[in-house]
Short mmCIF file of C-alpha atoms (C1' of nucleotides) in Angstrom, two decimals:
data_model
loop_
_atom_site.label_atom_id
_atom_site.label_comp_id
_atom_site.label_asym_id
_atom_site.label_seq_id
_atom_site.Cartn_x
_atom_site.Cartn_y
_atom_site.Cartn_z
CA MET H 767 -32.74 -51.59 -13.63
CA LYS H 768 -29.89 -52.45 -15.93
CA TYR H 769 -29.18 -50.43 -19.01
CA GLU H 770 -27.27 -51.61 -22.02
CA LYS H 771 -23.90 -50.05 -22.61
CA ILE H 772 -23.59 -47.62 -25.46
CA GLN H 773 -20.46 -47.90 -27.55
CA ALA H 774 -18.63 -45.36 -29.62
CA PRO H 775 -19.62 -45.36 -33.29
CA LYS H 776 -17.57 -47.77 -35.38
CA GLY H 777 -14.13 -46.66 -36.40
CA VAL H 778 -13.78 -43.33 -34.60
CA SER H 779 -10.47 -42.36 -33.08
CA GLU H 780 -10.63 -40.86 -29.62
CA TYR H 781 -8.01 -39.99 -27.06
CA ALA H 782 -8.44 -40.29 -23.32
CA PRO H 783 -5.77 -39.93 -20.63
CA PRO H 784 -2.98 -40.79 -20.61
CA LEU H 785 -2.68 -40.91 -24.42
CA SER H 786 -4.55 -37.64 -24.92
CA ALA H 787 -1.53 -35.65 -23.71
CA ALA H 788 0.59 -37.18 -26.47
CA PHE H 789 -2.16 -36.51 -29.00
CA GLU H 790 -2.29 -32.86 -28.06
CA TRP H 791 1.48 -32.62 -28.26
CA VAL H 792 1.48 -34.12 -31.76
CA ARG H 793 -1.30 -31.88 -33.01
CA GLU H 794 0.26 -28.69 -31.67
CA SER H 795 3.74 -29.63 -32.86
CA LEU H 796 2.57 -30.37 -36.38
CA ILE H 797 0.97 -26.98 -36.84
CA ALA H 798 3.47 -24.86 -34.89
CA PRO H 799 5.79 -24.26 -37.88
CA ALA H 800 2.88 -22.81 -39.88
CA LYS H 801 2.09 -20.32 -37.14
CA LEU H 802 5.74 -19.26 -37.11
CA ALA H 803 5.47 -18.62 -40.84
CA GLY H 804 2.52 -16.28 -40.52
CA TYR H 805 -0.34 -18.62 -41.33
CA GLN H 806 -3.58 -17.65 -39.60
CA LEU H 807 -6.34 -19.77 -38.12
CA MET H 808 -9.40 -20.70 -40.14
CA GLU H 809 -12.03 -22.33 -37.90
CA LEU H 810 -14.68 -23.89 -40.09
CA PRO H 811 -17.85 -25.97 -39.78
CA VAL H 812 -17.51 -29.74 -39.88
CA PHE H 813 -20.52 -30.00 -42.17
CA GLU H 814 -21.04 -28.26 -45.47
CA ASP H 815 -23.35 -28.20 -48.45
CA THR H 816 -22.83 -31.55 -50.19
CA ALA H 817 -22.22 -29.79 -53.50
CA LEU H 818 -19.03 -28.25 -52.12
CA PHE H 819 -17.37 -31.64 -52.05
CA SER H 820 -18.98 -33.29 -55.05
CA ARG H 821 -17.94 -30.32 -57.16
CA GLY H 822 -14.70 -29.40 -55.41
CA VAL H 823 -13.15 -32.76 -54.63
CA GLY H 824 -14.54 -34.44 -57.69
CA GLU H 825 -17.43 -36.78 -58.41
CA SER H 826 -15.06 -39.43 -59.74
CA THR H 827 -13.05 -39.80 -56.55
CA ASP H 828 -13.67 -42.63 -54.10
CA VAL H 829 -13.91 -40.06 -51.34
CA VAL H 830 -16.96 -38.45 -52.91
CA SER H 831 -18.53 -41.44 -54.63
CA LYS H 832 -18.58 -43.84 -51.69
CA GLU H 833 -17.05 -42.46 -48.53
CA MET H 834 -19.05 -39.39 -47.59
CA TYR H 835 -21.37 -39.04 -44.62
CA THR H 836 -24.25 -37.33 -46.36
CA PHE H 837 -27.68 -36.65 -44.91
CA GLU H 838 -30.63 -34.36 -45.24
CA ASP H 839 -31.09 -31.76 -42.53
CA ARG H 840 -34.48 -30.66 -41.23
CA GLY H 841 -34.82 -28.10 -43.95
CA GLY H 842 -34.36 -30.71 -46.68
CA ARG H 843 -30.84 -29.52 -47.52
CA SER H 844 -28.19 -32.07 -48.46
CA ILE H 845 -25.42 -31.85 -45.88
CA THR H 846 -22.08 -33.68 -45.77
CA LEU H 847 -19.62 -34.14 -42.95
CA ARG H 848 -16.36 -32.73 -44.30
CA PRO H 849 -14.08 -35.48 -45.71
CA GLU H 850 -11.15 -33.11 -46.21
CA GLY H 851 -10.20 -29.54 -45.48
CA THR H 852 -9.25 -27.66 -48.61
CA ALA H 853 -12.70 -27.31 -50.19
CA GLY H 854 -14.14 -25.78 -47.02
CA VAL H 855 -11.31 -23.29 -46.77
CA MET H 856 -11.87 -22.22 -50.39
CA ARG H 857 -15.59 -21.82 -49.80
CA ALA H 858 -14.99 -19.59 -46.79
CA VAL H 859 -12.31 -17.56 -48.57
CA ILE H 860 -14.65 -16.87 -51.47
CA GLU H 861 -17.64 -16.18 -49.24
CA LYS H 862 -15.74 -13.71 -47.07
CA GLY H 863 -13.85 -12.15 -49.96
CA LEU H 864 -10.50 -12.88 -48.32
CA ASP H 865 -8.98 -13.29 -51.75
CA ARG H 866 -9.52 -9.57 -52.38
CA GLY H 867 -6.74 -8.56 -50.04
CA GLN H 868 -3.03 -8.99 -50.25
CA LEU H 869 -1.94 -12.31 -51.69
CA PRO H 870 -0.97 -14.94 -50.87
CA LEU H 871 -3.58 -15.55 -48.24
CA LYS H 872 -2.03 -17.93 -45.75
CA VAL H 873 -4.28 -19.91 -43.39
CA TRP H 874 -4.18 -23.03 -41.24
CA TYR H 875 -6.82 -25.32 -39.81
CA SER H 876 -7.11 -28.21 -37.41
CA GLY H 877 -9.97 -30.54 -36.70
CA GLN H 878 -11.78 -33.76 -37.39
CA PHE H 879 -12.74 -35.14 -40.76
CA PHE H 880 -15.07 -37.92 -41.75
CA ARG H 881 -14.88 -40.74 -44.24
CA ALA H 882 -17.15 -43.80 -44.17
CA GLU H 883 -14.46 -46.37 -44.85
CA ARG H 884 -13.80 -49.77 -43.35
CA PRO H 885 -11.64 -49.00 -40.31
CA GLN H 886 -8.10 -50.30 -40.15
CA ALA H 887 -4.78 -49.52 -38.50
CA GLY H 888 -4.40 -45.77 -38.93
CA ARG H 889 -7.66 -45.42 -40.84
CA TYR H 890 -10.67 -44.09 -39.02
CA ARG H 891 -14.14 -42.86 -39.87
CA GLN H 892 -13.48 -39.75 -37.85
CA PHE H 893 -9.88 -38.67 -37.92
CA TYR H 894 -7.82 -35.57 -37.20
CA GLN H 895 -5.89 -33.43 -39.61
CA VAL H 896 -4.04 -30.17 -39.46
CA GLY H 897 -3.39 -28.33 -42.67
CA ILE H 898 -2.44 -25.09 -44.35
CA GLU H 899 -3.35 -23.32 -47.56
CA ALA H 900 -1.40 -20.60 -49.36
CA ILE H 901 -3.76 -19.03 -51.84
CA GLY H 902 -3.35 -16.68 -54.73
CA LEU H 903 0.23 -16.86 -55.86
CA ASP H 904 1.82 -19.34 -58.22
CA ASP H 905 5.44 -19.16 -57.17
CA PRO H 906 7.66 -22.22 -56.78
CA ALA H 907 9.07 -20.65 -53.62
CA ILE H 908 5.69 -21.02 -51.92
CA ASP H 909 5.51 -24.64 -53.01
CA ALA H 910 8.86 -25.17 -51.32
CA GLU H 911 7.79 -23.29 -48.21
CA VAL H 912 4.61 -25.32 -47.83
CA ILE H 913 6.54 -28.58 -48.15
CA ALA H 914 9.20 -27.31 -45.73
CA ILE H 915 6.56 -26.41 -43.12
CA ALA H 916 5.07 -29.90 -43.27
CA ASP H 917 8.51 -31.45 -43.04
CA GLN H 918 9.40 -29.27 -40.08
CA GLY H 919 6.24 -30.42 -38.29
CA PHE H 920 7.28 -34.06 -38.55
CA LYS H 921 10.87 -33.26 -37.66
CA SER H 922 9.83 -31.39 -34.53
CA LEU H 923 8.13 -34.56 -33.31
CA GLY H 924 11.45 -36.31 -33.62
CA LEU H 925 10.31 -38.48 -36.52
CA ARG H 926 13.08 -39.87 -38.70
CA ASN H 927 11.75 -42.93 -40.54
CA TYR H 928 9.71 -41.15 -43.14
CA ARG H 929 10.29 -40.05 -46.68
CA LEU H 930 9.01 -37.26 -48.85
CA GLU H 931 7.88 -38.13 -52.36
CA ILE H 932 7.16 -35.43 -54.88
CA THR H 933 6.06 -35.13 -58.45
CA SER H 934 4.38 -32.67 -60.74
CA LEU H 935 1.04 -33.18 -62.40
CA GLY H 936 1.84 -30.27 -64.70
CA ASP H 937 -0.67 -27.93 -66.24
CA ALA H 938 -3.78 -28.81 -68.24
CA LYS H 939 -1.88 -29.06 -71.52
CA SER H 940 0.65 -31.46 -70.03
CA ARG H 941 -2.02 -33.73 -68.61
CA ALA H 942 -4.08 -33.77 -71.81
CA ALA H 943 -1.09 -34.85 -73.89
CA HIS H 944 -0.15 -37.56 -71.45
CA ARG H 945 -3.68 -38.87 -71.12
CA VAL H 946 -3.89 -39.68 -74.81
CA ASP H 947 -0.80 -41.87 -74.72
CA LEU H 948 -1.65 -43.42 -71.36
CA LEU H 949 -5.10 -44.50 -72.57
CA LYS H 950 -3.50 -45.98 -75.66
CA TYR H 951 -1.14 -47.95 -73.43
CA ILE H 952 -3.87 -49.15 -71.11
CA GLU H 953 -5.93 -50.51 -74.00
CA LYS H 954 -3.31 -53.21 -74.42
CA VAL H 955 -3.36 -54.18 -70.74
CA ASP H 956 -5.71 -56.92 -69.59
CA LEU H 957 -7.88 -55.41 -66.84
CA ASP H 958 -10.65 -56.77 -64.66
CA GLU H 959 -13.96 -54.94 -64.66
CA PRO H 960 -13.59 -52.69 -61.55
CA THR H 961 -10.11 -51.68 -62.58
CA ARG H 962 -11.29 -50.86 -66.10
CA ALA H 963 -14.04 -48.70 -64.67
CA ARG H 964 -11.53 -46.87 -62.50
CA ALA H 965 -9.24 -46.33 -65.46
CA ALA H 966 -12.07 -44.87 -67.49
CA ILE H 967 -12.63 -42.19 -64.84
CA ASN H 968 -8.99 -41.45 -64.12
CA PRO H 969 -6.34 -43.55 -65.83
CA LEU H 970 -3.65 -42.24 -63.49
CA ARG H 971 -5.20 -44.36 -60.74
CA LEU H 972 -3.71 -47.50 -62.24
CA PHE H 973 -0.26 -46.34 -61.17
CA ASP H 974 -1.39 -46.70 -57.58
CA ASP H 975 -2.50 -50.34 -57.81
CA LYS H 976 -0.54 -52.44 -55.32
CA ARG H 977 -1.11 -55.81 -56.95
CA PRO H 978 2.17 -57.19 -58.35
CA GLU H 979 0.64 -58.10 -61.73
CA MET H 980 -0.68 -54.55 -62.12
CA LYS H 981 2.61 -53.06 -61.09
CA ALA H 982 4.30 -55.19 -63.72
CA ALA H 983 1.71 -54.26 -66.33
CA MET H 984 2.24 -50.55 -65.65
CA GLN H 985 6.01 -50.89 -65.70
CA ASP H 986 6.41 -49.37 -69.16
CA ALA H 987 3.44 -47.02 -69.11
CA PRO H 988 4.12 -43.45 -70.19
CA LEU H 989 4.82 -41.13 -67.26
CA LEU H 990 3.18 -37.77 -66.85
CA LEU H 991 6.46 -36.26 -65.76
CA ASP H 992 7.82 -36.87 -69.28
CA TYR H 993 4.96 -34.88 -70.79
CA LEU H 994 5.35 -31.67 -68.79
CA SER H 995 5.22 -28.47 -70.78
CA ALA H 996 8.39 -26.38 -70.74
CA GLU H 997 6.80 -24.03 -68.24
CA SER H 998 5.63 -26.77 -65.88
CA LEU H 999 8.98 -28.49 -66.05
CA ALA H 1000 10.88 -25.30 -65.24
CA ASN H 1001 8.52 -24.71 -62.36
CA PHE H 1002 9.02 -28.20 -60.98
CA ASN H 1003 12.80 -27.94 -61.31
CA GLN H 1004 12.74 -24.69 -59.40
CA VAL H 1005 10.77 -26.28 -56.56
CA LYS H 1006 13.35 -29.06 -56.36
CA LYS H 1007 16.14 -26.50 -56.33
CA TYR H 1008 14.61 -24.73 -53.35
CA LEU H 1009 14.14 -28.00 -51.50
CA ASP H 1010 17.80 -28.84 -52.10
CA LEU H 1011 18.70 -25.43 -50.78
CA LEU H 1012 16.69 -26.08 -47.62
CA GLY H 1013 18.37 -29.45 -47.20
CA ILE H 1014 15.06 -31.30 -47.47
CA LYS H 1015 15.51 -34.77 -48.92
CA TYR H 1016 12.91 -36.04 -51.37
CA ILE H 1017 12.32 -38.77 -53.88
CA VAL H 1018 10.76 -37.92 -57.21
CA ASN H 1019 8.03 -40.48 -57.70
CA PRO H 1020 6.48 -40.08 -61.16
CA ARG H 1021 3.93 -42.81 -60.35
CA MET H 1022 2.51 -41.04 -57.33
CA VAL H 1023 -1.25 -40.55 -57.48
CA ARG H 1024 -3.33 -38.34 -55.25
CA GLY H 1025 -6.88 -39.27 -54.41
CA LEU H 1026 -8.50 -35.91 -54.88
CA ASP H 1027 -9.23 -34.59 -58.34
CA TYR H 1028 -8.30 -30.97 -57.78
CA TYR H 1029 -4.54 -31.42 -57.66
CA THR H 1030 -2.33 -29.92 -60.36
CA GLY H 1031 1.34 -29.05 -60.59
CA THR H 1032 3.49 -29.82 -57.58
CA THR H 1033 2.13 -32.67 -55.46
CA PHE H 1034 3.73 -34.47 -52.55
CA GLU H 1035 3.29 -37.14 -49.94
CA PHE H 1036 4.99 -38.00 -46.66
CA ILE H 1037 5.23 -41.73 -46.08
CA HIS H 1038 6.24 -43.35 -42.83
CA GLU H 1039 8.13 -46.64 -42.95
CA ASP H 1040 6.98 -48.24 -39.69
CA LEU H 1041 3.27 -47.89 -40.15
CA GLY H 1042 1.61 -50.78 -41.99
CA ALA H 1043 -0.76 -50.37 -44.89
CA GLN H 1044 -1.88 -46.83 -44.01
CA SER H 1045 1.54 -45.29 -44.25
CA GLY H 1046 0.72 -41.82 -45.59
CA ILE H 1047 1.15 -39.34 -42.76
CA GLY H 1048 0.59 -36.27 -44.86
CA GLY H 1049 0.23 -34.98 -48.36
CA GLY H 1050 -0.82 -32.13 -50.51
CA GLY H 1051 -0.22 -30.16 -53.62
CA ARG H 1052 -1.18 -27.32 -55.86
CA TYR H 1053 -4.74 -26.85 -57.07
CA ASP H 1054 -5.10 -24.47 -59.97
CA GLY H 1055 -8.77 -24.70 -60.87
CA LEU H 1056 -10.39 -25.34 -57.53
CA MET H 1057 -11.30 -21.83 -56.57
CA GLU H 1058 -12.88 -21.08 -59.91
CA ILE H 1059 -14.89 -24.30 -59.84
CA LEU H 1060 -16.31 -23.20 -56.51
CA GLY H 1061 -17.48 -19.90 -57.94
CA GLY H 1062 -14.53 -17.72 -57.02
CA GLN H 1063 -11.95 -15.99 -59.12
CA SER H 1064 -9.31 -17.97 -60.93
CA LEU H 1065 -6.55 -18.18 -58.37
CA SER H 1066 -4.03 -20.91 -57.78
CA GLY H 1067 -3.26 -22.29 -54.37
CA ILE H 1068 -1.21 -24.90 -52.60
CA GLY H 1069 -1.60 -26.67 -49.29
CA PHE H 1070 -1.27 -29.83 -47.29
CA GLY H 1071 -3.12 -32.00 -44.82
CA LEU H 1072 -1.24 -33.90 -42.14
CA GLY H 1073 -2.75 -36.87 -40.34
CA VAL H 1074 -2.58 -36.28 -36.60
CA ASP H 1075 -3.69 -39.82 -35.72
CA ARG H 1076 -1.09 -41.35 -37.99
CA ALA H 1077 1.66 -38.99 -36.88
CA LEU H 1078 0.91 -40.10 -33.32
CA LEU H 1079 1.08 -43.75 -34.41
CA ALA H 1080 4.39 -42.99 -36.12
CA ALA H 1081 5.75 -41.27 -33.03
CA GLN H 1082 4.79 -44.30 -30.97
CA ALA H 1083 6.40 -46.63 -33.49
CA GLU H 1084 9.62 -44.65 -33.31
CA GLY H 1085 9.42 -44.37 -29.54
CA VAL H 1086 9.64 -40.59 -29.51
CA ILE H 1087 6.52 -39.89 -27.45
CA SER H 1088 7.36 -37.63 -24.55
CA GLU H 1089 5.88 -39.17 -21.43
CA ASP H 1090 5.36 -36.01 -19.42
CA GLN H 1091 1.85 -35.95 -18.10
CA PHE H 1092 0.41 -33.20 -15.97
CA THR H 1093 2.08 -33.04 -12.58
CA SER H 1094 1.10 -30.54 -9.99
CA ASP H 1095 3.36 -28.38 -7.86
CA LEU H 1096 1.36 -28.68 -4.69
CA PHE H 1097 -1.06 -31.26 -3.35
CA ILE H 1098 -3.30 -30.10 -0.52
CA ILE H 1099 -4.76 -32.67 1.87
CA PRO H 1100 -7.55 -31.21 4.00
CA LEU H 1101 -8.69 -33.13 7.06
CA GLY H 1102 -12.33 -32.38 7.84
CA GLU H 1103 -15.12 -30.24 6.44
CA GLU H 1104 -13.91 -26.80 7.57
CA GLN H 1105 -10.45 -27.55 6.32
CA LYS H 1106 -11.84 -28.33 2.88
CA SER H 1107 -13.10 -24.76 2.63
CA VAL H 1108 -9.64 -23.50 3.52
CA ALA H 1109 -8.09 -25.83 0.95
CA LEU H 1110 -10.45 -24.66 -1.79
CA THR H 1111 -9.76 -20.98 -1.28
CA LEU H 1112 -6.04 -21.58 -0.85
CA ALA H 1113 -5.93 -23.61 -4.08
CA THR H 1114 -7.72 -20.85 -5.95
CA THR H 1115 -5.24 -18.25 -4.74
CA LEU H 1116 -2.24 -20.37 -5.63
CA ARG H 1117 -3.60 -21.31 -9.06
CA ASN H 1118 -4.16 -17.64 -9.83
CA ALA H 1119 -0.48 -17.19 -9.11
CA GLY H 1120 0.30 -19.88 -11.66
CA ILE H 1121 1.05 -22.66 -9.20
CA ARG H 1122 -0.37 -25.99 -10.31
CA THR H 1123 -2.41 -27.09 -7.33
CA GLU H 1124 -4.50 -30.18 -6.65
CA ILE H 1125 -6.68 -31.11 -3.70
CA ALA H 1126 -7.34 -34.51 -2.15
CA PHE H 1127 -11.11 -34.88 -2.29
CA GLY H 1128 -13.30 -37.21 -0.34
CA ASP H 1129 -12.78 -38.23 3.24
CA ARG H 1130 -10.13 -40.79 2.74
CA ALA H 1131 -7.58 -41.94 5.24
CA LEU H 1132 -4.47 -39.82 5.34
CA LYS H 1133 -2.39 -42.69 4.06
CA ALA H 1134 -4.63 -43.00 1.01
CA ALA H 1135 -4.48 -39.25 0.41
CA MET H 1136 -0.70 -39.34 0.58
CA LYS H 1137 -0.69 -42.18 -1.92
CA ALA H 1138 -2.83 -40.11 -4.24
CA ALA H 1139 -0.42 -37.21 -3.83
CA ASP H 1140 2.46 -39.51 -4.68
CA LYS H 1141 0.69 -40.86 -7.79
CA SER H 1142 -0.07 -37.36 -8.96
CA GLY H 1143 3.64 -36.66 -9.14
CA SER H 1144 3.20 -33.51 -7.11
CA SER H 1145 6.41 -31.84 -5.93
CA TYR H 1146 5.06 -30.67 -2.57
CA VAL H 1147 2.32 -31.67 -0.17
CA VAL H 1148 0.68 -29.85 2.72
CA ILE H 1149 -1.80 -31.27 5.19
CA ILE H 1150 -4.39 -28.88 6.53
CA GLY H 1151 -6.02 -29.98 9.77
CA GLU H 1152 -7.50 -28.13 12.69
CA ASP H 1153 -4.11 -27.24 14.14
CA GLU H 1154 -2.89 -25.71 10.90
CA VAL H 1155 -6.02 -23.62 10.49
CA ALA H 1156 -5.67 -22.44 14.08
CA SER H 1157 -1.98 -21.62 13.90
CA GLY H 1158 -1.88 -20.53 10.30
CA VAL H 1159 1.24 -22.59 9.79
CA VAL H 1160 1.62 -25.75 7.67
CA GLU H 1161 4.36 -28.28 7.21
CA LEU H 1162 5.43 -28.09 3.57
CA LYS H 1163 6.64 -31.51 2.56
CA ARG H 1164 9.03 -31.94 -0.33
CA MET H 1165 8.17 -35.31 -1.90
CA SER H 1166 11.56 -35.97 -3.42
CA ASP H 1167 13.30 -36.35 -0.05
CA GLY H 1168 10.48 -36.20 2.47
CA SER H 1169 11.81 -33.09 4.17
CA LEU H 1170 9.40 -30.88 6.12
CA THR H 1171 9.52 -27.12 6.41
CA SER H 1172 7.21 -24.94 8.50
CA VAL H 1173 5.60 -22.24 6.39
CA LYS H 1174 2.86 -19.74 7.16
CA ILE H 1175 -0.19 -20.35 4.94
CA SER H 1176 -0.11 -16.71 3.97
CA GLU H 1177 3.44 -17.14 2.72
CA LEU H 1178 2.93 -20.45 0.94
CA GLN H 1179 2.74 -18.80 -2.45
CA LYS H 1180 6.05 -17.03 -1.97
CA ALA H 1181 7.74 -20.13 -0.57
CA LEU H 1182 6.58 -22.27 -3.48
CA ALA H 1183 7.47 -19.68 -6.08
CA GLY H 1184 10.98 -19.63 -4.71
CA ALA H 1185 11.29 -23.41 -4.43
CA LEU H 1186 9.87 -24.40 -7.83
"C1'" G U 532 -17.69 -53.28 -50.38
"C1'" U U 533 -14.31 -58.33 -50.12
"C1'" G U 534 -11.32 -61.64 -47.08
"C1'" G U 535 -8.31 -63.48 -42.48
"C1'" G U 536 -7.70 -63.33 -36.97
"C1'" C U 537 -9.96 -62.25 -32.30
"C1'" G U 538 -13.90 -61.11 -28.41
"C1'" U U 539 -13.04 -64.26 -20.43
"C1'" A U 540 -12.45 -58.95 -14.17
"C1'" G U 541 -10.59 -51.59 -15.15
"C1'" C U 542 -5.83 -53.45 -18.06
"C1'" U U 543 -2.71 -57.76 -20.06
"C1'" C U 544 -4.08 -62.53 -20.46
"C1'" A U 545 -4.60 -68.19 -18.62
"C1'" G U 546 -8.62 -71.74 -18.73
"C1'" C U 547 -6.06 -79.27 -20.58
"C1'" U U 548 -9.97 -84.11 -24.76
"C1'" G U 549 -17.28 -79.72 -22.94
"C1'" G U 550 -18.53 -80.56 -15.88
"C1'" U U 551 -21.56 -73.28 -14.24
"C1'" A U 552 -14.11 -69.27 -13.79
"C1'" G U 553 -8.51 -67.88 -12.40
"C1'" A U 554 -3.31 -65.08 -12.46
"C1'" G U 555 -0.45 -60.59 -12.69
"C1'" C U 556 -0.99 -55.36 -12.67
"C1'" A U 557 -4.35 -51.64 -11.06
"C1'" C U 558 -8.02 -50.55 -7.18
"C1'" U U 559 -9.99 -50.39 -1.76
"C1'" C U 560 -8.91 -51.28 3.40
"C1'" G U 561 -5.43 -52.60 7.22
"C1'" G U 562 -0.14 -53.37 9.49
"C1'" U U 563 -2.31 -48.54 16.60
"C1'" U U 564 -3.24 -41.77 17.28
"C1'" G U 565 -1.80 -36.79 11.28
"C1'" U U 566 2.48 -37.90 6.46
"C1'" G U 567 3.75 -41.27 0.20
"C1'" G U 568 7.15 -44.50 -2.62
"C1'" U U 569 9.27 -50.82 -0.58
"C1'" C U 570 7.25 -54.95 2.09
"C1'" C U 571 3.23 -57.98 4.42
"C1'" G U 572 -2.02 -59.13 5.05
"C1'" A U 573 -7.15 -58.79 3.69
"C1'" G U 574 -10.97 -57.45 0.16
"C1'" A U 575 -14.13 -55.98 -4.04
"C1'" U U 576 -14.93 -56.79 -9.28
"C1'" G U 577 -17.21 -60.89 -14.37
"C1'" U U 578 -25.08 -61.85 -17.18
"C1'" C U 579 -17.10 -65.59 -20.09
"C1'" G U 580 -19.68 -59.54 -26.55
"C1'" C U 581 -25.01 -60.70 -27.65
"C1'" G U 582 -28.91 -64.26 -29.48
"C1'" G U 583 -30.14 -69.08 -30.80
"C1'" G U 584 -28.81 -74.47 -31.23
"C1'" U U 585 -26.44 -79.42 -29.86
"C1'" U U 586 -25.84 -81.78 -24.88
"C1'" C U 587 -27.71 -84.48 -18.59
"C1'" G U 588 -24.25 -80.24 -18.67
"C1'" A U 589 -20.89 -75.02 -22.95
"C1'" G U 590 -16.16 -69.97 -21.65
"C1'" C U 591 -14.86 -74.27 -24.50
"C1'" C U 592 -18.78 -77.49 -30.20
"C1'" C U 593 -22.40 -75.39 -34.28
"C1'" C U 594 -25.22 -71.17 -36.53
"C1'" G U 595 -26.33 -66.11 -36.55
"C1'" U U 596 -25.30 -61.22 -34.98
"C1'" C U 597 -22.52 -57.04 -33.08
"C1'" G U 598 -17.78 -55.20 -32.11
"C1'" C U 599 -12.45 -55.03 -32.41
"C1'" U U 600 -8.32 -56.02 -35.42
"C1'" C U 601 -5.28 -56.85 -39.95
"C1'" A U 602 -5.05 -56.93 -45.29
"C1'" C U 603 -7.38 -55.69 -50.22
"C1'" C U 604 -9.41 -51.14 -51.73
"C1'" C U 605 -8.71 -46.09 -50.58
"C1'" C U 606 -6.14 -42.38 -48.15
"C1'" A U 607 -4.61 -38.70 -43.41
#
RNA sequence: GUGGGCGUAGCUCAGCUGGUAGAGCACUCGGUUGUGGUCCGAGAUGUCGCGGGUUCGAGCCCCGUCGCUCACCCCA
């Protein structure tokens, strides 16, 4: 009987040893600064009511219009695998009334997200993000803190070849004024049909077109940054001032476009230089109307999402991955059935004392077991045979120099604790 | 969704103008009784992604299909 192999679904990212250790390191490092700043965990479902995203993220976005994994569950409800994190956080905040307490509410999340795109370097159908949201206070100092936390995450990985781009999308008045002039400008540009359709939904998208002829055509287009209301401009300037104070370098990019409709005010992106086409390793911004749209009170918020997969790719590209895999302190080699029982109980005792202990399983030749011990990178090895069980004494071998020391089994824990 | 490249042992790949498969690494065992790293020897492993076609004969040619990959697009 021969069964066909089953493959992973197209375009998913997954991490097995030895890479998984680096993945875990990247994920934990990216979110560590947020924990230090008092952000608290929000653990949310990976699927939500489809309406949450179509309404929250925006019907006009590519993410919602053609990249969602949407299906009907057994109760006939329309369900969607979450394509991003912010909408879900808002839903939970509203549902649990967390916005009724002291503000800002500061939370973080980590997990997988889903987008049905054509896979590519650094672009997956299931990918990992960590993110934070600071909800309920519109203060440029929080904007700066959120950006600083993201930046610190990348810095703690040892990343250097990335840049931070920021801009402001202003308030509603600013955007309305700009839109009028931008549409007027676009009318004079010769566009193909898909591009024209995109422009009709959100004219800002044209700034993001990578084709040289489009870049040239948009060269003299009016910039939103020049249309900011006095209030928005002052706010943006204050954010920049704080970033300067923190010594965080940034480039103001007035042509930056974010893919999700809810962004307003301060928006930012982290771009890595060594990555290929999918170079965005993180991004975020302020979202003034989101909470209200989702049926909550009218509160502003700001947050970011950082791409764990891409940050890992970036760390590899820069050669800053730390190679340390798990290595045990002690490797026990039992010889014979009875000795296995001794090894198992001994290992349990030692592990409870915090000593990383592995056992050679199977009935392999001693030479093979020693090889396995060597490969495991274990610091010490003991062999437990009949003699050792009888005498209660083992030879503790230090792998670095091969030296042997006689130690009572009952005192192994103490001996190791002192030696390690 | 559109286009380019690629699919041969666990991994990285070789395979000349078509004659039914190899290397290195890894793995297993051994080099005399219970002690690893080096060295030496031996061994196991593939329906050559899958399905058709052309041919006396296909890993090599043709078609289809699936997958991977890169770019457009989009974004983390």
